[in-house]
Short mmCIF file of C-alpha atoms and ligand atoms in Angstrom, two decimals:
data_model
loop_
_atom_site.label_atom_id
_atom_site.label_comp_id
_atom_site.label_asym_id
_atom_site.label_seq_id
_atom_site.Cartn_x
_atom_site.Cartn_y
_atom_site.Cartn_z
CA MET A 220 -5.00 27.61 18.25
CA ALA A 221 -2.79 28.77 15.39
CA ALA A 222 -2.37 29.54 11.87
CA VAL A 223 -0.06 27.39 9.71
CA THR A 224 1.99 28.85 7.00
CA LEU A 225 4.26 27.23 4.42
CA LYS A 226 6.59 29.27 2.36
CA GLY A 227 8.25 27.81 -0.50
CA VAL A 228 8.45 24.44 1.04
CA SER A 229 10.20 21.66 -1.00
CA LYS A 230 11.38 18.03 0.02
CA MET A 231 13.76 15.96 -1.67
CA PHE A 232 14.42 12.38 -1.16
CA GLY A 233 17.86 11.89 -2.67
CA THR A 234 17.43 13.38 -6.22
CA ASN A 235 13.71 12.83 -6.12
CA ALA A 236 11.70 16.09 -5.57
CA VAL A 237 8.61 14.82 -3.85
CA VAL A 238 7.16 18.15 -2.70
CA GLN A 239 8.04 21.28 -4.60
CA ASP A 240 7.65 24.83 -3.76
CA VAL A 241 4.43 24.66 -1.74
CA ASN A 242 3.10 27.93 -0.53
CA LEU A 243 0.07 27.69 1.77
CA GLU A 244 -1.57 29.96 4.37
CA ILE A 245 -3.97 28.25 6.72
CA PRO A 246 -5.63 30.74 9.05
CA ASP A 247 -6.33 29.84 12.64
CA LYS A 248 -9.38 27.45 13.03
CA GLU A 249 -9.66 26.64 9.35
CA PHE A 250 -10.32 23.13 8.18
CA VAL A 251 -8.13 22.49 5.24
CA VAL A 252 -8.21 19.26 3.05
CA MET A 253 -5.26 18.44 0.95
CA VAL A 254 -6.32 16.07 -1.90
CA GLY A 255 -4.43 14.49 -4.70
CA PRO A 256 -3.63 11.04 -6.22
CA SER A 257 -1.40 8.55 -4.51
CA GLY A 258 2.34 9.63 -4.34
CA CYS A 259 1.57 13.30 -4.87
CA GLY A 260 3.35 14.23 -1.55
CA LYS A 261 0.44 14.60 0.80
CA THR A 262 1.89 12.44 3.72
CA THR A 263 5.32 14.03 3.32
CA THR A 264 3.85 17.58 3.52
CA LEU A 265 2.08 16.65 6.70
CA ARG A 266 5.05 14.91 8.08
CA MET A 267 7.10 18.02 7.42
CA ILE A 268 4.55 20.25 9.35
CA ALA A 269 4.74 17.79 12.18
CA GLY A 270 8.45 17.87 12.23
CA LEU A 271 8.76 14.18 11.38
CA GLU A 272 10.64 14.84 8.10
CA ASP A 273 13.25 17.62 7.54
CA VAL A 274 12.40 20.49 5.29
CA THR A 275 14.79 20.58 2.15
CA GLU A 276 14.00 24.13 1.19
CA GLY A 277 11.49 26.75 2.62
CA GLU A 278 9.87 27.74 5.93
CA ILE A 279 7.07 26.46 7.94
CA TYR A 280 5.33 28.68 10.70
CA ILE A 281 2.95 27.68 13.33
CA GLY A 282 1.46 30.86 14.63
CA ASN A 283 4.26 33.30 14.36
CA ARG A 284 6.97 30.80 15.22
CA LEU A 285 9.30 29.41 12.55
CA VAL A 286 9.35 25.75 13.39
CA ASN A 287 11.81 24.41 10.81
CA ASP A 288 14.28 23.56 13.66
CA ILE A 289 11.80 22.80 16.52
CA PRO A 290 11.32 19.17 17.30
CA PRO A 291 8.09 17.50 16.83
CA LYS A 292 7.12 17.29 20.63
CA ASP A 293 7.49 21.04 21.00
CA ARG A 294 5.32 22.04 17.90
CA ASP A 295 2.02 21.67 19.66
CA ILE A 296 0.70 19.47 17.00
CA ALA A 297 -1.21 16.17 16.99
CA MET A 298 -1.17 13.88 14.00
CA VAL A 299 -3.46 11.06 13.31
CA PHE A 300 -1.51 8.68 10.93
CA GLN A 301 -2.51 7.13 7.80
CA ASN A 302 -2.07 3.64 9.40
CA TYR A 303 -3.21 4.77 12.86
CA ALA A 304 -1.95 1.98 15.14
CA LEU A 305 -3.40 1.68 18.54
CA TYR A 306 -1.43 -0.05 21.23
CA PRO A 307 -3.28 -3.60 21.07
CA HIS A 308 -2.57 -4.72 24.57
CA MET A 309 -3.74 -1.40 26.21
CA THR A 310 -7.27 -0.39 26.82
CA VAL A 311 -8.87 2.49 25.09
CA TYR A 312 -8.39 4.57 28.19
CA ALA A 313 -4.66 3.90 28.24
CA ASN A 314 -4.32 4.35 24.58
CA MET A 315 -5.90 7.78 24.95
CA ALA A 316 -3.96 8.78 28.07
CA PHE A 317 -0.66 7.57 26.81
CA ALA A 318 0.57 10.86 25.31
CA LEU A 319 -0.35 12.73 28.45
CA LYS A 320 1.43 10.34 30.70
CA ARG A 321 4.55 10.79 28.60
CA ARG A 322 4.23 14.48 29.16
CA ASN A 323 3.78 14.14 32.81
CA VAL A 324 0.22 15.68 32.76
CA PRO A 325 -1.10 15.10 36.36
CA PRO A 326 -3.45 11.92 36.49
CA ALA A 327 -6.50 14.08 37.50
CA ALA A 328 -6.18 16.41 34.48
CA THR A 329 -5.48 13.28 32.23
CA ASP A 330 -8.68 11.64 33.54
CA GLN A 331 -10.67 14.72 32.84
CA ARG A 332 -9.25 15.11 29.31
CA VAL A 333 -9.68 11.54 28.49
CA ARG A 334 -13.32 11.35 29.54
CA ALA A 335 -14.11 14.67 27.85
CA ALA A 336 -12.75 13.38 24.54
CA ALA A 337 -14.27 10.06 24.91
CA GLY A 338 -17.65 11.77 25.38
CA LEU A 339 -17.11 13.95 22.51
CA LEU A 340 -16.42 11.01 20.26
CA GLY A 341 -19.03 8.57 21.85
CA VAL A 342 -16.47 6.06 23.00
CA GLU A 343 -17.10 6.49 26.72
CA ASP A 344 -18.55 3.13 27.19
CA PHE A 345 -15.45 1.42 25.64
CA LEU A 346 -12.79 2.81 27.71
CA ASP A 347 -11.91 -0.44 29.51
CA ARG A 348 -11.87 -2.53 26.26
CA THR A 349 -8.79 -3.23 24.25
CA PRO A 350 -8.76 -2.20 20.57
CA LYS A 351 -9.48 -5.68 19.25
CA ALA A 352 -12.87 -5.51 20.90
CA LEU A 353 -13.91 -2.52 18.82
CA SER A 354 -15.34 -1.95 15.42
CA GLY A 355 -13.40 -0.18 12.77
CA GLY A 356 -15.12 2.89 13.25
CA GLN A 357 -14.73 2.84 17.03
CA ARG A 358 -10.96 2.23 16.68
CA GLN A 359 -10.86 5.14 14.36
CA ARG A 360 -12.55 7.45 16.96
CA VAL A 361 -10.00 6.29 19.49
CA ALA A 362 -7.25 7.27 17.21
CA VAL A 363 -8.76 10.70 16.87
CA GLY A 364 -9.32 10.79 20.56
CA ARG A 365 -5.60 10.18 21.22
CA ALA A 366 -5.06 13.43 19.17
CA ILE A 367 -7.79 15.33 20.90
CA VAL A 368 -6.72 14.62 24.43
CA ARG A 369 -3.45 16.55 23.65
CA GLU A 370 -5.32 19.84 23.05
CA PRO A 371 -2.87 20.80 20.44
CA GLU A 372 -2.82 24.03 18.35
CA VAL A 373 -3.06 22.07 14.99
CA PHE A 374 -4.50 18.77 14.06
CA LEU A 375 -2.92 16.85 11.17
CA MET A 376 -4.94 13.96 9.81
CA ASP A 377 -3.67 11.68 7.14
CA GLU A 378 -6.39 9.72 5.52
CA PRO A 379 -7.96 8.79 8.96
CA LEU A 380 -11.09 7.29 7.20
CA SER A 381 -9.32 5.12 4.64
CA ASN A 382 -9.72 1.89 6.69
CA LEU A 383 -13.60 2.20 7.16
CA ASP A 384 -16.28 0.88 4.94
CA ALA A 385 -18.32 3.18 2.85
CA LYS A 386 -21.10 3.82 5.32
CA LEU A 387 -18.85 4.49 8.29
CA ARG A 388 -16.83 6.98 6.19
CA VAL A 389 -19.83 8.93 5.51
CA GLN A 390 -20.67 8.95 9.14
CA MET A 391 -17.22 9.77 10.47
CA ARG A 392 -16.81 12.53 7.70
CA ALA A 393 -19.85 14.35 9.37
CA GLU A 394 -18.52 13.66 12.79
CA LEU A 395 -15.20 15.13 12.17
CA SER A 396 -16.79 18.21 10.64
CA LYS A 397 -18.75 18.50 13.80
CA LEU A 398 -15.86 17.95 15.90
CA HIS A 399 -13.92 20.72 14.10
CA ASN A 400 -16.68 23.04 14.83
CA ARG A 401 -16.64 22.15 18.34
CA LEU A 402 -12.99 22.15 19.00
CA GLN A 403 -12.34 25.43 16.89
CA ALA A 404 -8.98 23.97 15.99
CA THR A 405 -6.92 24.34 12.93
CA MET A 406 -7.08 21.14 11.01
CA ILE A 407 -5.28 19.84 7.97
CA PHE A 408 -6.78 16.76 6.53
CA VAL A 409 -5.28 14.55 3.94
CA THR A 410 -7.28 12.32 1.59
CA HIS A 411 -7.17 11.12 -2.02
CA ASP A 412 -10.75 11.01 -2.08
CA GLN A 413 -12.38 14.05 -3.86
CA THR A 414 -15.91 13.59 -2.09
CA GLU A 415 -14.10 13.76 1.34
CA ALA A 416 -12.37 16.91 0.25
CA MET A 417 -15.45 18.47 -1.12
CA THR A 418 -17.66 17.72 1.78
CA MET A 419 -15.35 18.54 4.65
CA GLY A 420 -12.94 21.33 3.70
CA ASP A 421 -13.51 25.09 4.32
CA ARG A 422 -10.69 25.13 1.69
CA ILE A 423 -9.19 22.58 -0.64
CA VAL A 424 -5.71 22.26 -1.71
CA VAL A 425 -5.26 20.06 -4.86
CA MET A 426 -1.91 18.49 -5.32
CA LYS A 427 -0.16 16.55 -8.18
CA ASP A 428 3.36 15.57 -8.58
CA GLY A 429 4.47 17.47 -5.45
CA ARG A 430 2.97 20.64 -6.56
CA VAL A 431 -0.07 22.59 -5.68
CA GLN A 432 -2.53 22.77 -8.40
CA GLN A 433 -5.01 24.98 -6.99
CA ILE A 434 -6.37 26.27 -3.59
CA GLY A 435 -9.83 27.36 -3.00
CA THR A 436 -13.24 26.75 -1.49
CA PRO A 437 -14.87 23.43 -2.74
CA LEU A 438 -17.41 25.21 -4.67
CA ASP A 439 -14.83 27.59 -6.33
CA ILE A 440 -12.61 24.63 -7.30
CA TYR A 441 -15.59 22.77 -8.61
CA LYS A 442 -16.98 25.67 -10.60
CA ASN A 443 -13.62 27.28 -11.62
CA PRO A 444 -10.91 24.61 -11.99
CA ASP A 445 -7.66 26.23 -13.04
CA ASN A 446 -6.52 23.29 -15.20
CA MET A 447 -7.53 19.98 -16.65
CA PHE A 448 -6.00 18.03 -13.80
CA VAL A 449 -8.06 19.74 -11.21
CA ALA A 450 -11.24 19.66 -13.44
CA GLY A 451 -10.78 15.93 -13.99
CA PHE A 452 -10.05 15.11 -10.42
CA ILE A 453 -12.72 16.86 -8.58
CA GLY A 454 -16.28 15.80 -9.44
CA SER A 455 -17.82 12.30 -9.85
CA PRO A 456 -18.43 11.03 -12.38
CA ALA A 457 -15.44 13.02 -13.89
CA MET A 458 -15.81 15.93 -16.21
CA ASN A 459 -15.96 15.07 -19.92
CA PHE A 460 -13.12 16.23 -22.09
CA CYS A 461 -13.05 16.49 -25.84
CA ASN A 462 -10.72 18.14 -28.39
CA ALA A 463 -12.28 20.91 -30.35
CA VAL A 464 -11.65 24.12 -32.32
CA LEU A 465 -13.26 27.43 -31.74
CA GLU A 466 -14.87 28.99 -34.66
CA GLN A 467 -16.58 32.29 -35.22
CA SER A 468 -19.50 32.82 -37.50
CA ALA A 469 -21.11 36.18 -37.72
CA GLU A 470 -21.19 37.33 -34.01
CA ARG A 471 -21.42 33.79 -32.71
CA VAL A 472 -18.71 31.29 -31.42
CA PHE A 473 -19.01 27.60 -32.04
CA VAL A 474 -17.08 24.66 -30.56
CA ARG A 475 -16.55 22.21 -33.29
CA GLY A 476 -15.17 18.68 -32.83
CA GLU A 477 -15.39 15.42 -34.48
CA GLY A 478 -19.08 15.17 -35.44
CA PHE A 479 -20.49 18.08 -33.67
CA ARG A 480 -20.67 21.84 -33.73
CA LEU A 481 -22.19 23.45 -30.64
CA PRO A 482 -22.73 27.07 -29.98
CA LEU A 483 -21.05 28.86 -27.20
CA PRO A 484 -23.83 31.19 -25.67
CA PRO A 485 -22.99 34.79 -25.30
CA SER A 486 -23.73 34.37 -21.52
CA TRP A 487 -20.63 32.08 -21.30
CA PRO A 488 -18.57 34.02 -18.64
CA GLY A 489 -15.26 34.35 -20.58
CA HIS A 490 -16.94 34.97 -24.03
CA ALA A 491 -15.64 38.62 -24.49
CA LYS A 492 -12.08 37.40 -24.13
CA LEU A 493 -12.20 34.52 -26.66
CA GLY A 494 -10.89 36.52 -29.56
CA ALA A 495 -7.33 35.09 -29.35
CA TRP A 496 -8.60 31.56 -29.43
CA ILE A 497 -10.74 31.61 -32.58
CA ASN A 498 -9.52 28.88 -35.16
CA ARG A 499 -7.40 27.45 -32.39
CA GLU A 500 -7.51 23.99 -30.73
CA VAL A 501 -8.98 23.88 -27.34
CA VAL A 502 -10.06 21.20 -24.99
CA LEU A 503 -13.93 21.31 -24.23
CA GLY A 504 -14.73 20.26 -20.73
CA LEU A 505 -18.33 19.45 -19.76
CA ARG A 506 -19.56 18.03 -16.42
CA PRO A 507 -21.93 15.11 -16.62
CA GLU A 508 -24.77 17.01 -15.08
CA ASP A 509 -24.36 19.63 -17.87
CA ILE A 510 -25.58 17.16 -20.39
CA ASP A 511 -29.29 16.55 -20.26
CA ASP A 512 -31.66 14.11 -21.83
CA ALA A 513 -33.03 16.14 -24.51
CA ASP A 514 -36.60 14.46 -24.43
CA LEU A 515 -36.88 15.64 -20.78
CA HIS A 516 -35.64 19.18 -21.65
CA PRO A 517 -37.59 20.73 -24.55
CA GLU A 518 -36.05 24.13 -23.61
CA TYR A 519 -32.77 23.36 -25.44
CA ALA A 520 -32.58 24.58 -29.02
CA ALA A 521 -32.06 22.04 -31.58
CA GLU A 522 -28.53 23.24 -32.39
CA CYS A 523 -27.49 22.21 -28.82
CA CYS A 524 -28.55 18.64 -29.09
CA LEU A 525 -26.84 15.71 -30.37
CA ASP A 526 -27.50 12.13 -30.90
CA ALA A 527 -25.43 9.76 -28.80
CA THR A 528 -25.12 6.04 -28.70
CA ILE A 529 -25.79 4.80 -25.09
CA ASP A 530 -23.67 1.90 -24.13
CA VAL A 531 -24.52 1.46 -20.51
CA VAL A 532 -27.45 3.09 -18.30
CA GLU A 533 -26.43 3.17 -14.84
CA MET A 534 -29.52 3.67 -12.49
CA MET A 535 -28.60 5.40 -9.25
CA GLY A 536 -32.20 5.65 -7.91
CA ASN A 537 -32.32 9.39 -7.76
CA GLU A 538 -30.52 9.92 -11.07
CA VAL A 539 -29.08 8.01 -13.96
CA PHE A 540 -25.59 7.98 -15.42
CA LEU A 541 -25.66 7.43 -19.20
CA ASN A 542 -22.30 6.17 -20.53
CA GLY A 543 -22.18 6.63 -24.24
CA SER A 544 -20.42 7.99 -27.28
CA ILE A 545 -20.71 10.42 -30.24
CA GLY A 546 -18.60 9.05 -32.95
CA GLU A 547 -15.23 8.11 -31.29
CA GLN A 548 -15.89 10.47 -28.25
CA GLU A 549 -16.96 8.83 -25.20
CA LEU A 550 -19.02 10.71 -22.55
CA VAL A 551 -20.97 10.39 -19.45
CA ALA A 552 -24.33 12.33 -18.83
CA ARG A 553 -26.06 12.55 -15.63
CA VAL A 554 -29.88 12.71 -16.14
CA GLU A 555 -33.15 12.25 -14.28
CA SER A 556 -34.37 8.78 -13.54
CA GLU A 557 -37.31 9.36 -15.85
CA THR A 558 -35.07 8.96 -18.94
CA SER A 559 -36.17 6.48 -21.40
CA ALA A 560 -32.48 5.83 -22.54
CA ARG A 561 -31.60 2.15 -22.89
CA ASP A 562 -28.50 0.12 -23.11
CA GLY A 563 -27.22 0.00 -26.82
CA ALA A 564 -29.86 2.24 -28.23
CA PRO A 565 -29.37 5.84 -29.68
CA HIS A 566 -30.72 8.72 -27.49
CA ARG A 567 -30.68 12.54 -27.93
CA LEU A 568 -28.68 14.54 -25.47
CA ALA A 569 -28.65 18.27 -24.90
CA PHE A 570 -25.47 20.20 -24.03
CA ASN A 571 -25.47 23.15 -21.66
CA LEU A 572 -22.56 25.02 -23.14
CA ARG A 573 -23.01 27.88 -20.84
CA LYS A 574 -21.47 25.53 -18.26
CA ALA A 575 -18.65 24.63 -20.63
CA HIS A 576 -14.99 24.82 -19.57
CA LEU A 577 -12.33 25.47 -22.13
CA PHE A 578 -8.65 24.61 -21.66
CA ASP A 579 -5.41 25.20 -23.51
CA PRO A 580 -4.41 21.75 -24.97
CA VAL A 581 -0.74 22.70 -24.64
CA THR A 582 -0.48 23.96 -21.01
CA SER A 583 -3.87 22.52 -19.82
CA ALA A 584 -4.69 25.82 -18.02
CA ALA A 585 -8.15 26.98 -18.02
CA ILE A 586 -9.31 29.50 -20.72
CA ARG A 587 -11.36 32.26 -19.10
N1 ATP B 138 11.29 8.09 3.07
C1 ATP B 138 11.25 8.16 1.83
N2 ATP B 138 12.28 7.98 0.94
C2 ATP B 138 12.20 7.92 -0.31
N3 ATP B 138 11.09 8.32 -0.97
C3 ATP B 138 9.97 8.57 -0.27
C4 ATP B 138 10.07 8.52 1.03
N4 ATP B 138 8.82 8.71 1.60
C5 ATP B 138 7.91 8.96 0.44
N5 ATP B 138 8.73 8.96 -0.60
C6 ATP B 138 8.37 9.04 -1.89
O1 ATP B 138 7.66 10.46 -2.16
C7 ATP B 138 6.55 10.46 -2.91
C8 ATP B 138 5.36 11.18 -2.06
O2 ATP B 138 5.01 10.28 -0.96
P1 ATP B 138 3.78 10.67 0.05
O3 ATP B 138 3.71 9.52 1.02
O4 ATP B 138 4.00 11.99 0.44
O5 ATP B 138 2.56 10.57 -0.90
P2 ATP B 138 1.08 10.57 -0.48
O6 ATP B 138 0.54 11.67 -1.43
O7 ATP B 138 0.83 10.76 0.84
O8 ATP B 138 0.42 9.06 -1.32
P3 ATP B 138 -0.76 8.15 -0.72
O9 ATP B 138 -2.10 8.69 -1.05
O10 ATP B 138 -0.41 6.90 -1.32
O11 ATP B 138 -0.65 8.14 0.78
C9 ATP B 138 6.28 9.16 -3.38
O12 ATP B 138 6.66 8.96 -4.62
C10 ATP B 138 7.14 8.26 -2.33
O13 ATP B 138 7.44 7.08 -2.96
MG1 MG B 139 0.06 9.34 2.28
#
């Protein structure tokens, strides 16, 4: 297996820069998830690593080997494509054996590898069927199996779960994570689904407009987003944002916005460094789970609570999403299912500013 390193990698299509100065070090055996909205350059980055697309600028290493000029077949990489296409007229077995046949792997070794991969993926009973006689999830596993049999140093997976229904996705997500543990291979997995990124990755690379926004463990990215894009993209329901001004009164710092003034507790991690931001505009970010139902949380001081108008109560079973507003400011709170909040009625919410995120409204960078 091998590490993968990108140094200052960029890609132009004509005058259009679709990947810009990507620097990434993926250690051997790591499961990295690249996540970002449609068109941000995820597939293009994978295709450059696979050698299917030229690199306009920068260097790509697999292990210690500079691969910029090495053809795809010699890179020891297997890619599962976004629109994985199995050969419809071939059996599952033939689909999985295809790449090995092309590489002149002897039949006995091919058979052993195909059966081992099929066992790993639970498709050993379908080896004689054609793809059309399989469910979507089974087809998906065969597509992954085609990559596994090649025993590559690096797996590249481009949204391999996007064609599956919600339940199968969750199941395949767990299966791919288990598979990674068993194969001990380096995997780069691309998705636009932040839940997949959070649940599967050892580390996450968040991209936007061809640029890396942040690289980190899922928890680090969730807890300490570097900018408003990352903060809003990772997490569901998304983080609430609100324009505000920081004020100081005596020794205390307050976040004041349209119709509210909330104290920032001294335990807020960046408190000591806020001096330069007093009397300046900031963006306050607060995740839905950091807004509580005040009735259920008497521990909040009155100054941390505000009356909101609740527009829609979304019951999820284990929890409830309250969609509401304070003045013009819309917000989502994620509260216990015991809440008495009702559609169209006012309800008191408690704001846990210890978990507040503050951003520079000009650069969108986090203030810490
Ligand atoms: N061969 C090409 N020629 C010109 N432009 C291209 C080409 N391939 C991709 N692009 C453009 O490059 C940008 C990045 O595309 P890419 O396929 O890498 O995005 P993506 O992040 O994988 O998106 P998605 O989530 O929709 O798959 C897009 O704006 C796309 O239109
Ligand atoms: Mg893509």
